[in-house]
GROMACS .gro file of C-alpha atoms in nm:
model
  349
    1PHE     CA    1   3.964   0.557  -2.788
    2LEU     CA    2   3.813   0.307  -2.538
    3GLU     CA    3   3.987   0.185  -2.223
    4LYS     CA    4   4.031  -0.181  -2.191
    5ASP     CA    5   3.695  -0.244  -1.998
    6GLU     CA    6   3.442   0.009  -2.143
    7ASN     CA    7   3.224  -0.056  -2.442
    8PRO     CA    8   2.989   0.238  -2.568
    9TYR     CA    9   2.751  -0.010  -2.694
   10PHE     CA   10   2.671  -0.261  -2.416
   11LEU     CA   11   2.586  -0.171  -2.074
   12ASP     CA   12   2.400  -0.488  -1.912
   13LEU     CA   13   2.195  -0.423  -1.612
   14LEU     CA   14   2.072  -0.763  -1.601
   15ASP     CA   15   2.383  -0.896  -1.437
   16ASN     CA   16   2.439  -0.605  -1.174
   17LYS     CA   17   2.276  -0.495  -0.905
   18PHE     CA   18   2.225  -0.143  -0.841
   19SER     CA   19   2.002   0.142  -0.706
   20ILE     CA   20   1.815   0.435  -0.908
   21GLN     CA   21   1.760   0.738  -0.699
   22THR     CA   22   1.451   0.921  -0.768
   23GLY     CA   23   1.502   1.229  -0.496
   24LYS     CA   24   1.499   1.080  -0.203
   25LYS     CA   25   1.393   0.728  -0.275
   26PHE     CA   26   1.604   0.416  -0.417
   27LEU     CA   27   1.482   0.152  -0.623
   28ASN     CA   28   1.716  -0.148  -0.579
   29PHE     CA   29   1.694  -0.359  -0.872
   30LYS     CA   30   1.889  -0.732  -0.846
   31LYS     CA   31   1.975  -0.999  -1.135
   32GLY     CA   32   1.657  -1.066  -1.380
   33GLU     CA   33   1.453  -0.803  -1.220
   34SER     CA   34   1.479  -0.522  -1.488
   35GLU     CA   35   1.167  -0.634  -1.659
   36LYS     CA   36   0.941  -0.646  -1.359
   37ARG     CA   37   1.014  -0.251  -1.340
   38ASN     CA   38   0.692  -0.088  -1.234
   39LEU     CA   39   0.618   0.154  -1.535
   40LYS     CA   40   0.399   0.383  -1.421
   41ALA     CA   41   0.448   0.749  -1.311
   42TYR     CA   42   0.606   0.747  -0.962
   43THR     CA   43   0.430   0.916  -0.689
   44GLN     CA   44   0.546   1.189  -0.454
   45LYS     CA   45   0.344   1.073  -0.115
   46LYS     CA   46   0.436   1.414   0.047
   47SER     CA   47   0.286   1.635  -0.219
   48GLY     CA   48   0.039   1.387  -0.402
   49GLU     CA   49   0.149   1.490  -0.698
   50ASN     CA   50   0.268   1.278  -1.010
   51LYS     CA   51   0.619   1.294  -1.082
   52PRO     CA   52   0.758   1.251  -1.456
   53ASN     CA   53   0.854   0.896  -1.610
   54PHE     CA   54   1.216   0.971  -1.563
   55ILE     CA   55   1.501   0.892  -1.333
   56SER     CA   56   1.800   1.061  -1.256
   57ALA     CA   57   2.126   0.850  -1.309
   58PRO     CA   58   2.273   0.737  -0.941
   59PRO     CA   59   2.602   0.832  -0.839
   60ASN     CA   60   2.751   0.481  -0.870
   61PHE     CA   61   2.581   0.458  -1.218
   62PHE     CA   62   2.823   0.639  -1.419
   63SER     CA   63   3.218   0.629  -1.308
   64LYS     CA   64   3.354   0.981  -1.220
   65ASN     CA   65   3.508   1.006  -1.545
   66SER     CA   66   3.199   0.948  -1.746
   67THR     CA   67   3.177   1.247  -1.876
   68ILE     CA   68   3.108   1.274  -2.276
   69LYS     CA   69   3.419   1.378  -2.439
   70ALA     CA   70   3.504   1.453  -2.789
   71ASP     CA   71   3.813   1.376  -2.999
   72PHE     CA   72   3.910   1.516  -3.345
   73ILE     CA   73   4.098   1.280  -3.542
   74GLY     CA   74   4.164   1.322  -3.889
   75GLY     CA   75   3.923   1.653  -3.855
   76PHE     CA   76   3.623   1.421  -3.758
   77LYS     CA   77   3.456   1.496  -3.417
   78ILE     CA   78   3.452   1.150  -3.222
   79LEU     CA   79   3.238   1.178  -2.932
   80LYS     CA   80   3.350   0.929  -2.646
   81ILE     CA   81   3.074   0.798  -2.359
   82SER     CA   82   3.231   0.580  -2.103
   83PHE     CA   83   3.021   0.379  -1.853
   84GLN     CA   84   3.116   0.187  -1.523
   85SER     CA   85   2.886  -0.103  -1.550
   86HIS     CA   86   2.820  -0.263  -1.914
   87LEU     CA   87   2.464  -0.147  -2.043
   88ILE     CA   88   2.292  -0.360  -2.356
   89SER     CA   89   2.271  -0.085  -2.609
   90ASN     CA   90   2.029  -0.119  -2.909
   91CYS     CA   91   2.024   0.226  -3.070
   92ALA     CA   92   2.134   0.591  -3.058
   93ASN     CA   93   2.039   0.913  -3.170
   94LEU     CA   94   2.217   1.278  -3.232
   95SER     CA   95   1.970   1.555  -3.248
   96SER     CA   96   2.045   1.782  -3.570
   97ASN     CA   97   2.235   2.076  -3.368
   98GLU     CA   98   2.427   1.785  -3.167
   99ASP     CA   99   2.292   1.913  -2.815
  100ILE     CA  100   2.147   1.578  -2.750
  101LEU     CA  101   2.204   1.244  -2.756
  102THR     CA  102   1.933   0.964  -2.680
  103VAL     CA  103   2.050   0.593  -2.604
  104GLY     CA  104   1.806   0.325  -2.603
  105LEU     CA  105   1.875   0.033  -2.384
  106GLN     CA  106   1.736  -0.338  -2.368
  107ASP     CA  107   1.622  -0.296  -2.037
  108SER     CA  108   1.323  -0.049  -2.195
  109SER     CA  109   1.469   0.269  -2.079
  110ILE     CA  110   1.623   0.586  -2.284
  111ILE     CA  111   1.937   0.747  -2.170
  112VAL     CA  112   1.924   1.142  -2.268
  113PHE     CA  113   2.232   1.323  -2.259
  114ASN     CA  114   2.256   1.716  -2.287
  115LEU     CA  115   2.574   1.775  -2.444
  116ALA     CA  116   2.528   2.122  -2.400
  117PRO     CA  117   2.343   2.156  -2.056
  118LYS     CA  118   2.189   2.516  -1.963
  119LYS     CA  119   2.258   2.596  -1.588
  120LYS     CA  120   2.051   2.386  -1.319
  121ALA     CA  121   1.977   2.149  -1.614
  122ASN     CA  122   2.073   1.756  -1.587
  123PRO     CA  123   2.308   1.664  -1.799
  124ARG     CA  124   2.165   1.292  -1.810
  125TYR     CA  125   1.874   1.118  -1.673
  126SER     CA  126   1.667   0.800  -1.823
  127LEU     CA  127   1.291   0.816  -1.968
  128CYS     CA  128   1.105   0.479  -1.857
  129GLY     CA  129   0.755   0.408  -1.982
  130HIS     CA  130   0.813   0.115  -2.234
  131LYS     CA  131   0.766  -0.266  -2.132
  132ARG     CA  132   1.025  -0.442  -2.365
  133SER     CA  133   1.360  -0.343  -2.501
  134ILE     CA  134   1.367  -0.029  -2.722
  135PHE     CA  135   1.501  -0.055  -3.099
  136SER     CA  136   1.482   0.318  -3.218
  137THR     CA  137   1.485   0.652  -3.124
  138LYS     CA  138   1.470   0.974  -3.284
  139ILE     CA  139   1.491   1.289  -3.207
  140SER     CA  140   1.272   1.576  -3.343
  141SER     CA  141   1.442   1.866  -3.599
  142CYS     CA  142   1.357   2.126  -3.308
  143SER     CA  143   1.517   1.880  -3.031
  144ASN     CA  144   1.206   1.894  -2.810
  145PHE     CA  145   1.079   1.575  -2.883
  146ILE     CA  146   1.191   1.177  -2.882
  147LEU     CA  147   0.986   0.909  -3.047
  148SER     CA  148   1.105   0.581  -2.924
  149GLY     CA  149   0.988   0.228  -3.094
  150SER     CA  150   0.984  -0.133  -2.878
  151LEU     CA  151   1.016  -0.511  -2.953
  152ASN     CA  152   0.641  -0.554  -2.846
  153GLY     CA  153   0.536  -0.271  -3.092
  154GLU     CA  154   0.521   0.034  -2.866
  155ILE     CA  155   0.548   0.362  -2.990
  156PHE     CA  156   0.582   0.693  -2.764
  157LEU     CA  157   0.621   1.050  -2.805
  158TRP     CA  158   0.807   1.182  -2.542
  159SER     CA  159   0.861   1.559  -2.423
  160LEU     CA  160   1.203   1.662  -2.325
  161GLU     CA  161   1.097   1.981  -2.130
  162PHE     CA  162   0.823   1.757  -1.926
  163LYS     CA  163   1.038   1.413  -1.930
  164LYS     CA  164   0.709   1.241  -1.975
  165ILE     CA  165   0.490   1.054  -2.247
  166LEU     CA  166   0.297   1.276  -2.486
  167VAL     CA  167   0.146   1.029  -2.697
  168LYS     CA  168   0.129   0.617  -2.705
  169PHE     CA  169   0.015   0.511  -3.059
  170GLU     CA  170  -0.192   0.255  -3.096
  171ASN     CA  171   0.005  -0.026  -3.287
  172GLN     CA  172   0.008  -0.428  -3.313
  173GLU     CA  173   0.249  -0.640  -3.116
  174ASP     CA  174   0.524  -0.667  -3.373
  175PRO     CA  175   0.867  -0.524  -3.311
  176ILE     CA  176   0.932  -0.164  -3.438
  177TRP     CA  177   1.267  -0.174  -3.596
  178ASP     CA  178   1.319   0.197  -3.727
  179LEU     CA  179   1.136   0.556  -3.683
  180ASP     CA  180   1.205   0.861  -3.909
  181PHE     CA  181   1.079   1.235  -3.801
  182SER     CA  182   0.989   1.472  -4.078
  183LYS     CA  183   1.185   1.787  -4.116
  184THR     CA  184   0.888   1.972  -3.989
  185ASN     CA  185   0.805   1.723  -3.752
  186SER     CA  186   0.426   1.696  -3.876
  187LEU     CA  187   0.466   1.342  -3.969
  188PHE     CA  188   0.678   1.056  -3.894
  189LEU     CA  189   0.756   0.683  -4.039
  190SER     CA  190   0.767   0.348  -3.865
  191SER     CA  191   0.891  -0.005  -3.989
  192CYS     CA  192   0.772  -0.283  -3.835
  193GLY     CA  193   0.877  -0.655  -3.795
  194ASN     CA  194   0.537  -0.754  -3.959
  195SER     CA  195   0.672  -0.676  -4.291
  196THR     CA  196   0.449  -0.317  -4.321
  197ALA     CA  197   0.561   0.057  -4.302
  198SER     CA  198   0.284   0.306  -4.155
  199LEU     CA  199   0.252   0.693  -4.158
  200TRP     CA  200   0.166   0.913  -3.888
  201SER     CA  201   0.092   1.206  -3.721
  202PRO     CA  202   0.195   1.320  -3.379
  203CYS     CA  203  -0.189   1.445  -3.356
  204ARG     CA  204  -0.330   1.080  -3.405
  205ILE     CA  205  -0.280   0.769  -3.205
  206PHE     CA  206  -0.360   0.551  -3.499
  207PRO     CA  207  -0.153   0.565  -3.861
  208LEU     CA  208  -0.261   0.782  -4.160
  209ARG     CA  209  -0.147   0.494  -4.397
  210LEU     CA  210  -0.036   0.163  -4.374
  211PHE     CA  211   0.228   0.061  -4.665
  212ILE     CA  212   0.222  -0.331  -4.782
  213GLY     CA  213   0.452  -0.491  -5.025
  214HIS     CA  214   0.742  -0.661  -4.865
  215GLU     CA  215   0.742  -1.020  -4.758
  216LEU     CA  216   0.918  -1.010  -4.492
  217GLY     CA  217   1.028  -0.784  -4.203
  218VAL     CA  218   1.097  -0.394  -4.251
  219ASN     CA  219   1.459  -0.281  -4.069
  220GLN     CA  220   1.493   0.028  -4.217
  221ILE     CA  221   1.273   0.327  -4.310
  222LYS     CA  222   1.396   0.695  -4.436
  223TRP     CA  223   1.208   0.976  -4.568
  224HIS     CA  224   1.328   1.128  -4.916
  225PRO     CA  225   1.411   1.484  -4.901
  226THR     CA  226   1.112   1.604  -5.080
  227GLU     CA  227   0.933   1.409  -4.810
  228LYS     CA  228   0.670   1.314  -5.083
  229PHE     CA  229   0.844   0.961  -5.091
  230PHE     CA  230   1.010   0.743  -4.832
  231ALA     CA  231   1.227   0.373  -4.876
  232THR     CA  232   1.196   0.078  -4.693
  233GLY     CA  233   1.488  -0.206  -4.661
  234SER     CA  234   1.353  -0.549  -4.547
  235ASP     CA  235   1.489  -0.889  -4.473
  236ASP     CA  236   1.335  -1.012  -4.786
  237ASN     CA  237   1.633  -0.861  -4.964
  238THR     CA  238   1.479  -0.567  -5.126
  239ILE     CA  239   1.464  -0.177  -5.125
  240CYS     CA  240   1.088  -0.039  -5.195
  241LEU     CA  241   1.012   0.303  -5.275
  242TRP     CA  242   0.706   0.450  -5.169
  243ASP     CA  243   0.472   0.753  -5.260
  244THR     CA  244   0.313   0.904  -4.926
  245ARG     CA  245   0.039   1.069  -5.176
  246VAL     CA  246  -0.104   0.748  -5.285
  247ALA     CA  247  -0.003   0.520  -5.041
  248LYS     CA  248   0.183   0.256  -5.323
  249ARG     CA  249   0.479   0.128  -5.388
  250VAL     CA  250   0.629   0.344  -5.661
  251GLY     CA  251   0.956   0.140  -5.703
  252ILE     CA  252   1.179  -0.214  -5.638
  253ILE     CA  253   1.545  -0.238  -5.598
  254LYS     CA  254   1.680  -0.598  -5.567
  255THR     CA  255   2.058  -0.589  -5.629
  256PHE     CA  256   2.113  -0.827  -5.267
  257ASP     CA  257   2.023  -1.179  -5.183
  258LYS     CA  258   2.090  -1.078  -4.847
  259PRO     CA  259   1.838  -0.875  -4.598
  260ILE     CA  260   1.892  -0.497  -4.624
  261HIS     CA  261   2.015  -0.324  -4.279
  262SER     CA  262   2.062   0.000  -4.375
  263LEU     CA  263   1.990   0.305  -4.644
  264ALA     CA  264   2.005   0.661  -4.677
  265PHE     CA  265   1.924   0.929  -4.932
  266SER     CA  266   2.196   1.151  -5.083
  267PRO     CA  267   2.116   1.514  -4.960
  268GLY     CA  268   1.987   1.589  -5.326
  269GLY     CA  269   1.753   1.278  -5.328
  270ASN     CA  270   1.933   1.190  -5.662
  271GLU     CA  271   2.095   0.874  -5.505
  272ILE     CA  272   2.041   0.581  -5.271
  273SER     CA  273   2.284   0.374  -5.095
  274PHE     CA  274   2.217   0.051  -4.901
  275GLY     CA  275   2.386  -0.206  -4.753
  276GLY     CA  276   2.317  -0.490  -4.510
  277SER     CA  277   2.418  -0.881  -4.472
  278SER     CA  278   2.660  -0.865  -4.726
  279ARG     CA  279   3.035  -0.710  -4.807
  280PHE     CA  280   2.865  -0.461  -5.093
  281ILE     CA  281   2.731  -0.121  -5.024
  282ASP     CA  282   2.563  -0.006  -5.357
  283THR     CA  283   2.462   0.321  -5.460
  284TRP     CA  284   2.148   0.346  -5.696
  285ASP     CA  285   2.067   0.626  -5.944
  286LEU     CA  286   1.684   0.660  -5.910
  287ARG     CA  287   1.689   0.915  -6.175
  288GLY     CA  288   1.842   0.679  -6.402
  289ASP     CA  289   1.735   0.373  -6.285
  290LYS     CA  290   2.052   0.185  -6.272
  291LEU     CA  291   2.323   0.080  -6.024
  292SER     CA  292   2.607   0.380  -6.036
  293ARG     CA  293   2.858   0.223  -5.809
  294ARG     CA  294   2.931  -0.066  -5.578
  295ILE     CA  295   3.204  -0.073  -5.286
  296LYS     CA  296   3.332  -0.418  -5.208
  297GLU     CA  297   3.439  -0.481  -4.870
  298THR     CA  298   3.670  -0.715  -4.714
  299PRO     CA  299   3.519  -1.082  -4.593
  300TYR     CA  300   3.568  -0.931  -4.245
  301LEU     CA  301   3.293  -0.641  -4.285
  302LYS     CA  302   3.027  -0.891  -4.319
  303LYS     CA  303   2.736  -0.674  -4.171
  304ILE     CA  304   2.684  -0.293  -4.265
  305LYS     CA  305   2.496  -0.052  -4.058
  306ASN     CA  306   2.422   0.295  -4.026
  307ILE     CA  307   2.502   0.433  -4.383
  308LEU     CA  308   2.509   0.828  -4.375
  309TYR     CA  309   2.563   1.107  -4.615
  310SER     CA  310   2.715   1.453  -4.498
  311LYS     CA  311   2.500   1.754  -4.546
  312ASN     CA  312   2.679   1.880  -4.869
  313GLY     CA  313   2.698   1.509  -5.001
  314LYS     CA  314   3.057   1.505  -5.021
  315LEU     CA  315   3.110   1.228  -4.779
  316MET     CA  316   2.984   0.899  -4.710
  317GLY     CA  317   3.018   0.686  -4.408
  318TYR     CA  318   2.901   0.353  -4.277
  319ILE     CA  319   2.958   0.117  -3.960
  320GLY     CA  320   3.058  -0.257  -4.024
  321ASN     CA  321   3.042  -0.518  -3.759
  322GLN     CA  322   2.965  -0.232  -3.506
  323ASP     CA  323   3.376  -0.199  -3.490
  324THR     CA  324   3.463  -0.035  -3.778
  325VAL     CA  325   3.389   0.311  -3.889
  326LYS     CA  326   3.483   0.390  -4.266
  327ILE     CA  327   3.413   0.724  -4.491
  328TRP     CA  328   3.441   0.796  -4.815
  329THR     CA  329   3.512   1.117  -5.002
  330LYS     CA  330   3.354   1.133  -5.402
  331SER     CA  331   3.581   1.326  -5.634
  332ASN     CA  332   3.280   1.412  -5.876
  333PHE     CA  333   2.948   1.308  -5.950
  334GLN     CA  334   2.962   1.132  -6.246
  335SER     CA  335   2.844   0.748  -6.288
  336ASN     CA  336   3.203   0.673  -6.296
  337ILE     CA  337   3.275   0.811  -5.979
  338SER     CA  338   3.635   0.754  -5.813
  339LYS     CA  339   3.629   0.702  -5.453
  340LYS     CA  340   3.877   0.762  -5.196
  341LYS     CA  341   3.901   0.586  -4.851
  342ILE     CA  342   4.002   0.905  -4.611
  343GLY     CA  343   3.948   0.702  -4.262
  344ASP     CA  344   3.968   0.389  -4.080
  345PHE     CA  345   3.851   0.375  -3.697
  346PHE     CA  346   3.839   0.055  -3.510
  347PHE     CA  347   3.675   0.045  -3.201
  348PRO     CA  348   3.889  -0.232  -2.987
  349ASN     CA  349   3.731  -0.483  -2.753
   0.00000   0.00000   0.00000
């Protein structure tokens, strides 16, 4: 789906000189200067009013054909984003109504795409405020807010309406690898490189509860559909299940001898699937407390990321090595489930 020189994952700002337009003012950046960016709100000298912490993409930032296009292949919708330059992208998140797409970049900024922009609305813009690279962005279920976590432990809550930071949460200086909003947006979770997980409220700058139990950094964190429990995947090769009401670990799963990089609950909450630096994707039956099935991948797919279930639970997909997407269908819900692979999508270099 990509042209020869296009890459949706990497857009490098460090090796290129470019200008960012903010109103009538241009900010010029040279090689190595992206980390020295002034992260304070831009000020309009004429009016004396503070501008929001966002910048509009300059004309030369995207190519003329750099619109988001949707391709339908095998009944699946594929969103294609093409850039003129190469950016280093660490994460992406699509809103539940498919109207907003956020991309967290290595240069500490967030690109927001309005896939269904209203009249006079900017179809794409950048949010600036972090000091280090961004590794997680999550859009609220109402599509009005964004959570972002960075390499130096910063967690920000952004308003998409005002395009600025609403809350800066107090956290340690360890990397934030993952974030997850609750369905009601009243709580959210964070996973940290210091082997802990935290429960937060958008109304408080300090965590409500701290969950300690992993031996190494926590890479993934996901709410259970009931939102009374959540799961974490860690570099210590384990998946832990936690009860938010008592702040204790209520279960531990260890079927791998390598780090966990992705996990997902089934829509009904009876199963959890996980993968990582291994060829296997395991599904654990939470009711029976046993391994219900295992997918063994080819040696080429050495790293599994972004495991997802469809809303009806009939499909499960994942990314391998960031260049292959595989989607599986389940014929029934018995313990001896048969699996049929229905699609391979390759993104050539």
